[in-house]
Amino acid sequence: MGIGDRVSTKHEKILQYIESLPVGDKISVRQIAKEMHVSEGTAYRAIKEAENRRLVSSIERVGTIRIEKKKKENIERLTFAEIVNIVDGQVLGGRDGLHKTLGKFVIGAMQLEDMMRYTDAGSLLIVGNRFKAHENALKAGAAVLITGGFDTTEENKQLADELELPIISSSYDSFTVATMINRAIYDQLIKKDILLIEDIYVPIEETYSLKTTETIADFHKLNLQTSHGAFPIVTATNKLVGMISVKDVIGKDDSETVDKVMTKNPISGSMKTSVASAGHRMIWEGIDLLPIVNVDGVLQGIISRQDVLKALQHAQRQPQHGETIDDLVKSEMKVMGEEDVVVEFTVTPQMTNQYGAISYGAFTTLLAEVGSFALKRRKRGDAVAENMTIYFIKPIQMESVLTVVPHILDMSRKFVKMDFDVFNESVLVGKAMMMFQLLER
């Protein structure tokens, strides 16, 4: 085992230790370094990784707290610790409840009795310096977010500590705070819609693999048993070292070990890689099977090209909760032609730059979407833009109605070259040349 292996194993052990801590526990770099007998630098890097994995949340003047790792279906539920960071807040009381999740938020712009009708356990009351409202909300089991940078009474702070319900103060006004929280939930919903490898992979328990010491005869046996044409090669500790396929064993002696003929340093993916990215790479590299590993290079499972294509097709049929820039662009596209695709498109204010003209991002997304649609019309399946050259001939202003006309110049089994003309009221305003990669089986 080399130095890199020892470091990454320590890193993984620290993450496992953090995950084993009770929700609500505070941790620090010094404490982890002492507990796990590692340097403070190693402890710091592991805590940062734990934050990325949503195992902990760091809050200024409070510290780092172990929070509940949310399942994908509950990803839109924020913890109070995350709320503190979103609104640049200060915790006045109830620190021990920061790991709890927010069910809903209520803006307290009404009479006290009416406010309490909507405030229940697990909610967050957003209100100004109305001390009685703070007290009543805590007694109802709700946390409190005080806007305008105001404080609360010492009695309310004490009550928050006893009930383990946070009181947070933010210098922003109620409208801004509500907008910020809404935006964070919206971003979480978009993340929820993005398919990751961890959502579709075949786990290690169901993955067939070969050890480096096994022979080509063992490969043939496993090939007959499973009908699979390729397998990952692992060490005794399940570390991925290679891949072997039918073409690697042609003409080889059955007694030869697989490590002599395998493809070394194979392309692999991680659990947090998006399915679209994995599919693109598999097509580009011409591989049908992608091994999935952790940070130590230990095999976690596999995905096949068929798994990726099925998942992407299924995702396209599902209702989407969050709206990305791509969704905004698609919603303004209107297909006009029956055989030859012609697309009409309205430039909305969200798609403009600071000068009121269409942004480069919105324009490239429009062309990529029109090109993909034209290829689907030709029954060539899904495609991704590989590279593009764009010419802005005239500025395209907000609320312009564009007509986009794509022309297929050349098409092979894997690639398509396409040319685009963009008109505004019959005047040519833009041209583009684009290369697409076809995502076919």
Coordinates of C-alpha atoms in Angstrom, one line a residue:
M1 CA 0.0 0.0 0.0
G2 CA 1.5 3.4 -1.0
I3 CA 1.3 6.8 0.7
G4 CA -1.7 7.9 -1.3
D5 CA -3.6 4.8 -0.3
R6 CA -2.9 5.4 3.4
V7 CA -4.0 9.1 3.2
S8 CA -7.2 8.3 1.3
T9 CA -8.0 5.4 3.8
K10 CA -7.6 7.8 6.7
H11 CA -9.9 10.3 4.9
E12 CA -12.6 7.7 4.4
K13 CA -12.3 6.5 8.1
I14 CA -12.8 10.1 9.3
L15 CA -15.9 10.4 7.1
Q16 CA -17.2 7.1 8.5
Y17 CA -16.6 8.4 12.0
I18 CA -18.4 11.7 11.3
E19 CA -21.4 9.7 9.8
S20 CA -21.5 7.6 13.0
L21 CA -21.9 10.6 15.3
P22 CA -25.4 11.4 16.6
V23 CA -27.3 14.1 14.7
G24 CA -26.8 17.5 16.5
D25 CA -23.2 16.8 17.8
K26 CA -20.7 19.5 17.4
I27 CA -17.3 18.7 15.8
S28 CA -14.0 20.6 15.3
V29 CA -10.8 20.1 13.4
R30 CA -8.8 19.8 16.6
Q31 CA -11.2 17.2 18.1
I32 CA -11.3 15.0 15.0
A33 CA -7.4 15.2 14.7
K34 CA -7.1 14.1 18.3
E35 CA -9.8 11.4 18.2
M36 CA -8.6 9.9 14.9
H37 CA -4.8 10.4 15.4
V38 CA -4.4 12.4 12.2
S39 CA -3.0 15.8 11.3
E40 CA -5.2 18.9 11.5
G41 CA -4.9 19.3 7.7
T42 CA -6.2 15.8 7.1
A43 CA -9.1 16.4 9.6
Y44 CA -9.9 19.8 7.9
R45 CA -10.1 18.2 4.4
A46 CA -12.4 15.4 5.7
I47 CA -14.7 17.9 7.4
K48 CA -15.0 19.9 4.1
E49 CA -15.8 16.7 2.2
A50 CA -18.4 15.8 4.9
E51 CA -19.9 19.3 4.3
N52 CA -20.1 18.6 0.5
R53 CA -21.8 15.3 1.3
R54 CA -24.3 17.1 3.5
L55 CA -23.3 15.3 6.7
V56 CA -22.4 18.4 8.6
S57 CA -23.1 22.2 8.4
S58 CA -20.7 24.9 9.4
I59 CA -22.1 28.1 11.0
E60 CA -20.1 31.2 11.9
R61 CA -19.8 31.7 15.7
V62 CA -21.5 28.3 16.3
G63 CA -19.2 25.8 14.8
T64 CA -19.7 22.6 12.7
I65 CA -22.8 20.5 13.5
R66 CA -23.6 16.9 12.5
I67 CA -26.9 17.1 10.5
E68 CA -29.2 14.5 9.2
K69 CA -28.3 13.3 5.7
K70 CA -31.4 13.7 3.6
K71 CA -32.8 11.1 1.3
K72 CA -33.1 12.3 -2.3
E73 CA -36.9 12.4 -2.0
N74 CA -36.6 14.8 1.0
I75 CA -33.8 16.9 -0.5
E76 CA -36.0 20.1 -0.6
R77 CA -36.3 20.1 3.2
L78 CA -33.7 22.4 4.6
T79 CA -32.2 22.2 8.1
F80 CA -32.2 25.2 10.4
A81 CA -28.4 25.2 10.2
E82 CA -28.7 25.6 6.4
I83 CA -31.2 28.5 6.9
V84 CA -28.6 30.3 9.1
N85 CA -26.1 30.2 6.2
I86 CA -28.7 31.2 3.6
V87 CA -29.8 34.3 5.4
D88 CA -26.4 35.2 6.9
G89 CA -28.0 34.8 10.3
Q90 CA -26.9 34.9 13.9
V91 CA -28.1 32.2 16.3
L92 CA -29.5 33.9 19.4
G93 CA -30.7 30.7 21.1
G94 CA -31.6 27.0 20.7
R95 CA -28.3 26.0 19.1
D96 CA -29.0 22.3 19.9
G97 CA -31.9 22.3 17.5
L98 CA -30.0 23.5 14.4
H99 CA -29.8 20.0 12.9
K100 CA -33.7 19.8 12.7
T101 CA -35.4 20.1 9.4
L102 CA -37.8 22.9 8.3
G103 CA -41.3 21.7 7.3
K104 CA -42.7 25.1 6.1
F105 CA -42.2 28.8 6.8
V106 CA -44.8 31.3 7.9
I107 CA -44.4 35.1 7.4
G108 CA -45.8 36.8 10.5
A109 CA -47.4 39.9 8.9
M110 CA -50.8 39.5 10.7
Q111 CA -52.4 39.7 14.1
L112 CA -50.9 37.4 16.8
E113 CA -53.9 35.0 17.0
D114 CA -54.1 34.6 13.2
M115 CA -50.3 34.1 13.1
M116 CA -50.5 31.2 15.6
R117 CA -53.2 29.4 13.5
Y118 CA -50.6 28.8 10.7
T119 CA -47.6 28.2 13.0
D120 CA -47.1 24.6 14.2
A121 CA -44.3 22.2 15.1
G122 CA -41.5 22.0 12.6
S123 CA -42.3 25.3 11.0
L124 CA -40.3 28.5 10.9
L125 CA -41.9 31.8 11.8
I126 CA -40.4 34.8 10.0
V127 CA -41.3 37.9 12.0
G128 CA -39.8 41.2 13.2
N129 CA -39.3 42.4 16.8
R130 CA -42.6 41.0 18.2
F131 CA -41.5 39.3 21.4
K132 CA -44.8 37.7 22.2
A133 CA -44.9 36.1 18.8
H134 CA -41.4 34.7 19.3
E135 CA -42.6 33.1 22.6
N136 CA -45.8 31.7 21.3
A137 CA -44.1 30.2 18.2
L138 CA -41.5 28.4 20.4
K139 CA -44.3 27.1 22.6
A140 CA -46.0 25.8 19.5
G141 CA -42.9 23.9 18.5
A142 CA -41.7 26.3 15.8
A143 CA -38.3 27.9 15.3
V144 CA -38.1 31.7 14.9
L145 CA -36.3 33.9 12.3
I146 CA -36.2 37.6 13.4
T147 CA -35.8 40.0 10.5
G148 CA -34.3 43.5 10.4
G149 CA -31.4 42.5 12.7
F150 CA -33.5 42.7 15.8
D151 CA -32.9 40.9 19.1
T152 CA -35.4 39.0 21.4
T153 CA -35.8 38.8 25.2
E154 CA -33.5 36.8 27.5
E155 CA -36.5 34.7 28.5
N156 CA -37.2 33.7 24.9
K157 CA -33.5 32.8 24.4
Q158 CA -33.7 30.6 27.5
L159 CA -36.9 29.0 26.3
A160 CA -35.3 28.3 22.9
D161 CA -32.4 26.5 24.6
E162 CA -34.8 24.4 26.8
L163 CA -36.9 23.4 23.8
E164 CA -33.9 23.0 21.4
L165 CA -35.6 25.3 18.9
P166 CA -33.4 27.9 17.1
I167 CA -34.0 31.6 17.3
I168 CA -32.1 33.2 14.3
S169 CA -31.6 36.9 13.7
S170 CA -31.0 38.2 10.1
S171 CA -30.4 41.8 9.0
Y172 CA -32.5 41.3 5.9
D173 CA -36.2 42.2 5.7
S174 CA -39.0 39.6 5.7
F175 CA -39.5 39.6 1.9
T176 CA -35.8 39.2 1.1
V177 CA -35.4 36.4 3.6
A178 CA -38.5 34.5 2.2
T179 CA -37.1 35.0 -1.3
M180 CA -33.7 33.6 -0.3
I181 CA -35.2 30.5 1.4
N182 CA -37.5 29.9 -1.6
R183 CA -34.6 30.2 -4.0
A184 CA -32.6 27.6 -1.9
I185 CA -35.6 25.2 -1.9
Y186 CA -36.0 25.7 -5.7
D187 CA -32.3 25.0 -6.2
Q188 CA -32.7 21.8 -4.1
L189 CA -35.6 20.7 -6.3
I190 CA -33.5 21.1 -9.4
K191 CA -30.8 19.0 -7.8
K192 CA -33.5 16.4 -7.0
D193 CA -34.3 16.2 -10.7
I194 CA -30.7 15.5 -11.8
L195 CA -30.1 11.8 -12.1
L196 CA -26.8 10.6 -10.5
I197 CA -25.0 7.3 -10.9
E198 CA -26.0 6.5 -7.3
D199 CA -29.6 6.4 -8.5
I200 CA -29.1 3.7 -11.1
Y201 CA -25.9 1.7 -10.5
V202 CA -25.8 -2.1 -10.0
P203 CA -24.4 -2.4 -6.4
I204 CA -21.3 -4.5 -5.6
E205 CA -23.4 -7.3 -4.1
E206 CA -24.9 -7.9 -7.6
T207 CA -21.7 -7.1 -9.6
Y208 CA -19.7 -9.9 -11.2
S209 CA -15.9 -9.3 -11.0
L210 CA -12.6 -11.3 -11.3
K211 CA -9.6 -11.2 -9.0
T212 CA -6.2 -10.5 -10.5
T213 CA -5.1 -14.0 -9.6
E214 CA -7.9 -15.7 -11.6
T215 CA -7.4 -17.1 -15.1
I216 CA -8.8 -16.7 -18.5
A217 CA -10.6 -20.0 -17.9
D218 CA -12.4 -18.3 -15.0
F219 CA -13.4 -15.5 -17.4
H220 CA -14.9 -18.0 -19.9
K221 CA -16.8 -19.7 -17.0
L222 CA -18.2 -16.3 -15.7
N223 CA -19.0 -15.3 -19.3
L224 CA -21.1 -18.4 -19.9
Q225 CA -22.8 -18.1 -16.5
T226 CA -23.8 -14.4 -16.9
S227 CA -23.7 -13.7 -20.7
H228 CA -21.8 -10.5 -19.8
G229 CA -19.0 -9.6 -22.2
A230 CA -16.8 -7.6 -19.8
F231 CA -15.9 -7.6 -16.1
P232 CA -14.0 -5.4 -13.6
I233 CA -10.7 -6.8 -12.3
V234 CA -10.1 -6.2 -8.6
T235 CA -7.4 -6.9 -6.0
A236 CA -8.0 -9.0 -2.8
T237 CA -9.1 -5.8 -1.1
N238 CA -11.6 -5.1 -3.9
K239 CA -9.6 -2.2 -5.4
L240 CA -10.2 -1.7 -9.2
V241 CA -7.1 -2.3 -11.3
G242 CA -8.5 -3.2 -14.7
M243 CA -11.3 -4.3 -17.0
I244 CA -11.4 -7.4 -19.2
S245 CA -13.6 -8.1 -22.2
V246 CA -14.1 -10.9 -24.8
K247 CA -11.8 -9.2 -27.2
D248 CA -8.9 -9.2 -24.7
V249 CA -9.0 -13.0 -24.3
I250 CA -9.1 -14.0 -28.0
G251 CA -6.3 -16.4 -28.8
K252 CA -5.0 -16.4 -25.2
D253 CA -4.2 -19.5 -23.2
D254 CA -6.8 -20.5 -20.6
S255 CA -4.2 -20.8 -17.9
E256 CA -3.0 -17.2 -18.2
T257 CA -4.0 -14.9 -15.4
V258 CA -6.4 -12.1 -16.2
D259 CA -4.0 -9.3 -15.0
K260 CA -1.7 -10.1 -17.9
V261 CA -4.4 -9.3 -20.6
M262 CA -6.7 -6.8 -18.8
T263 CA -6.9 -3.1 -19.8
K264 CA -5.1 -1.3 -17.0
N265 CA -6.1 2.0 -15.4
P266 CA -9.7 1.7 -16.7
I267 CA -12.0 4.7 -17.0
S268 CA -14.3 4.8 -13.9
G269 CA -17.0 6.9 -12.4
S270 CA -18.1 8.0 -8.9
M271 CA -21.5 7.9 -7.2
K272 CA -22.0 11.7 -7.6
T273 CA -21.3 11.7 -11.4
S274 CA -24.4 12.7 -13.3
V275 CA -25.9 10.0 -15.5
A276 CA -25.8 12.3 -18.6
S277 CA -22.1 12.9 -18.1
A278 CA -21.4 9.2 -17.7
G279 CA -23.4 8.4 -20.8
H280 CA -21.5 11.0 -22.8
R281 CA -18.2 9.7 -21.7
M282 CA -19.1 6.0 -22.4
I283 CA -20.2 6.9 -26.0
W284 CA -17.1 9.1 -26.5
E285 CA -14.7 6.4 -25.2
G286 CA -16.6 3.6 -26.9
I287 CA -17.1 1.5 -23.7
D288 CA -20.2 -0.4 -22.7
L289 CA -19.5 -0.9 -19.0
L290 CA -18.4 1.7 -16.5
P291 CA -17.0 0.6 -13.1
I292 CA -18.0 2.8 -10.1
V293 CA -15.4 3.4 -7.4
N294 CA -15.1 5.4 -4.1
V295 CA -12.3 7.9 -3.3
D296 CA -10.0 5.0 -2.4
G297 CA -10.6 3.3 -5.8
V298 CA -12.5 0.5 -4.3
L299 CA -15.2 -1.0 -6.6
Q300 CA -18.7 0.0 -5.5
G301 CA -20.7 -1.4 -8.5
I302 CA -21.1 -0.9 -12.3
I303 CA -23.4 0.8 -14.9
S304 CA -23.9 -0.3 -18.5
R305 CA -24.6 1.9 -21.5
Q306 CA -28.1 0.4 -21.6
D307 CA -28.7 1.4 -17.9
V308 CA -27.7 5.0 -18.8
L309 CA -29.9 5.2 -21.9
K310 CA -33.0 3.7 -20.1
A311 CA -32.5 6.1 -17.2
L312 CA -32.2 9.2 -19.5
Q313 CA -35.3 8.1 -21.5
H314 CA -37.3 7.6 -18.2
A315 CA -36.1 10.9 -16.8
Q316 CA -37.4 12.8 -19.9
R317 CA -40.9 11.4 -19.3
Q318 CA -41.0 12.5 -15.6
P319 CA -42.5 15.8 -14.4
Q320 CA -39.7 18.3 -13.5
H321 CA -40.0 20.3 -10.3
G322 CA -37.3 23.0 -10.7
E323 CA -36.9 25.1 -13.7
T324 CA -33.3 25.5 -15.2
I325 CA -32.2 27.9 -18.0
D326 CA -32.7 25.0 -20.4
D327 CA -36.3 24.6 -19.3
L328 CA -36.9 28.4 -19.8
V329 CA -35.5 28.2 -23.3
K330 CA -37.5 25.1 -24.2
S331 CA -40.7 26.7 -22.9
E332 CA -40.4 29.6 -25.4
M333 CA -39.7 27.3 -28.5
K334 CA -42.5 26.8 -31.0
V335 CA -41.9 24.2 -33.8
M336 CA -43.4 25.5 -37.1
G337 CA -42.3 23.1 -39.9
E338 CA -43.9 19.7 -40.5
E339 CA -41.0 18.0 -42.3
D340 CA -38.1 20.5 -42.2
V341 CA -37.8 21.8 -38.7
V342 CA -38.3 25.6 -38.3
V343 CA -38.4 27.0 -34.7
E344 CA -40.0 30.2 -33.5
F345 CA -38.5 31.6 -30.3
T346 CA -39.4 34.6 -28.1
V347 CA -36.5 36.3 -26.1
T348 CA -37.8 36.8 -22.5
P349 CA -36.2 39.2 -20.0
Q350 CA -34.6 36.3 -18.0
M351 CA -32.6 35.4 -21.1
T352 CA -30.9 38.8 -21.6
N353 CA -27.6 40.2 -20.5
Q354 CA -27.0 43.6 -18.8
Y355 CA -27.4 45.4 -22.2
G356 CA -30.9 43.9 -22.8
A357 CA -29.7 41.7 -25.6
I358 CA -29.9 37.9 -25.7
S359 CA -27.2 36.3 -23.5
Y360 CA -24.6 34.0 -25.0
G361 CA -25.8 31.1 -22.7
A362 CA -29.4 31.4 -23.8
F363 CA -28.5 31.7 -27.5
T364 CA -26.2 28.6 -27.4
T365 CA -28.8 26.6 -25.4
L366 CA -31.5 27.6 -28.0
L367 CA -29.3 26.4 -30.9
A368 CA -28.4 23.1 -29.1
E369 CA -32.1 22.4 -28.4
V370 CA -33.2 23.1 -32.0
G371 CA -30.4 20.9 -33.3
S372 CA -31.3 18.0 -30.9
F373 CA -35.0 18.4 -31.9
A374 CA -34.1 18.3 -35.7
L375 CA -32.1 15.1 -35.1
K376 CA -35.0 13.5 -33.2
R377 CA -37.3 14.4 -36.1
R378 CA -34.9 12.4 -38.3
K379 CA -35.2 9.5 -35.8
R380 CA -31.5 9.7 -34.8
G381 CA -32.2 9.6 -31.0
D382 CA -30.6 11.8 -28.4
A383 CA -27.5 14.0 -29.1
V384 CA -25.2 16.3 -27.3
A385 CA -23.4 19.4 -28.7
E386 CA -19.7 18.7 -29.1
N387 CA -18.5 22.1 -30.3
M388 CA -19.9 25.2 -31.9
T389 CA -19.0 28.4 -33.7
I390 CA -21.4 31.3 -33.4
Y391 CA -21.6 34.5 -35.4
F392 CA -23.7 37.4 -34.0
I393 CA -24.5 39.5 -37.1
K394 CA -26.9 41.9 -35.4
P395 CA -27.8 42.5 -31.7
I396 CA -30.9 40.4 -30.6
Q397 CA -33.0 42.5 -28.3
M398 CA -35.4 41.5 -25.5
E399 CA -38.9 40.4 -26.7
S400 CA -37.6 39.8 -30.3
V401 CA -39.3 36.8 -32.0
L402 CA -36.6 34.7 -33.7
T403 CA -36.9 32.1 -36.4
V404 CA -34.2 29.4 -36.3
V405 CA -33.6 27.2 -39.3
P406 CA -31.3 24.2 -38.9
H407 CA -29.6 22.5 -41.9
I408 CA -27.9 19.1 -41.6
L409 CA -24.7 19.3 -43.6
D410 CA -23.2 15.8 -42.9
M411 CA -24.2 12.8 -40.8
S412 CA -22.2 9.7 -39.9
R413 CA -23.0 6.9 -37.4
K414 CA -21.6 8.9 -34.4
F415 CA -21.4 12.6 -35.5
V416 CA -23.6 15.2 -37.2
K417 CA -22.5 18.6 -38.6
M418 CA -25.2 21.2 -38.6
D419 CA -25.6 24.8 -39.8
F420 CA -28.1 27.3 -38.3
D421 CA -29.6 30.5 -39.7
V422 CA -31.3 32.8 -37.2
F423 CA -33.7 35.5 -38.4
N424 CA -35.6 38.4 -36.7
E425 CA -38.4 39.7 -38.9
S426 CA -36.8 38.1 -42.0
V427 CA -33.4 39.8 -41.3
L428 CA -30.5 37.5 -40.7
V429 CA -29.2 38.2 -37.1
G430 CA -27.0 35.2 -36.4
K431 CA -25.4 32.1 -37.8
A432 CA -23.8 29.0 -36.2
M433 CA -22.0 25.8 -37.1
M434 CA -22.3 22.9 -34.6
M435 CA -21.0 19.4 -34.2
F436 CA -23.3 16.9 -32.4
Q437 CA -22.4 13.5 -30.9
L438 CA -25.1 10.9 -31.2
L439 CA -26.0 9.0 -28.1
E440 CA -27.0 5.7 -29.7
R441 CA -26.7 2.1 -28.5

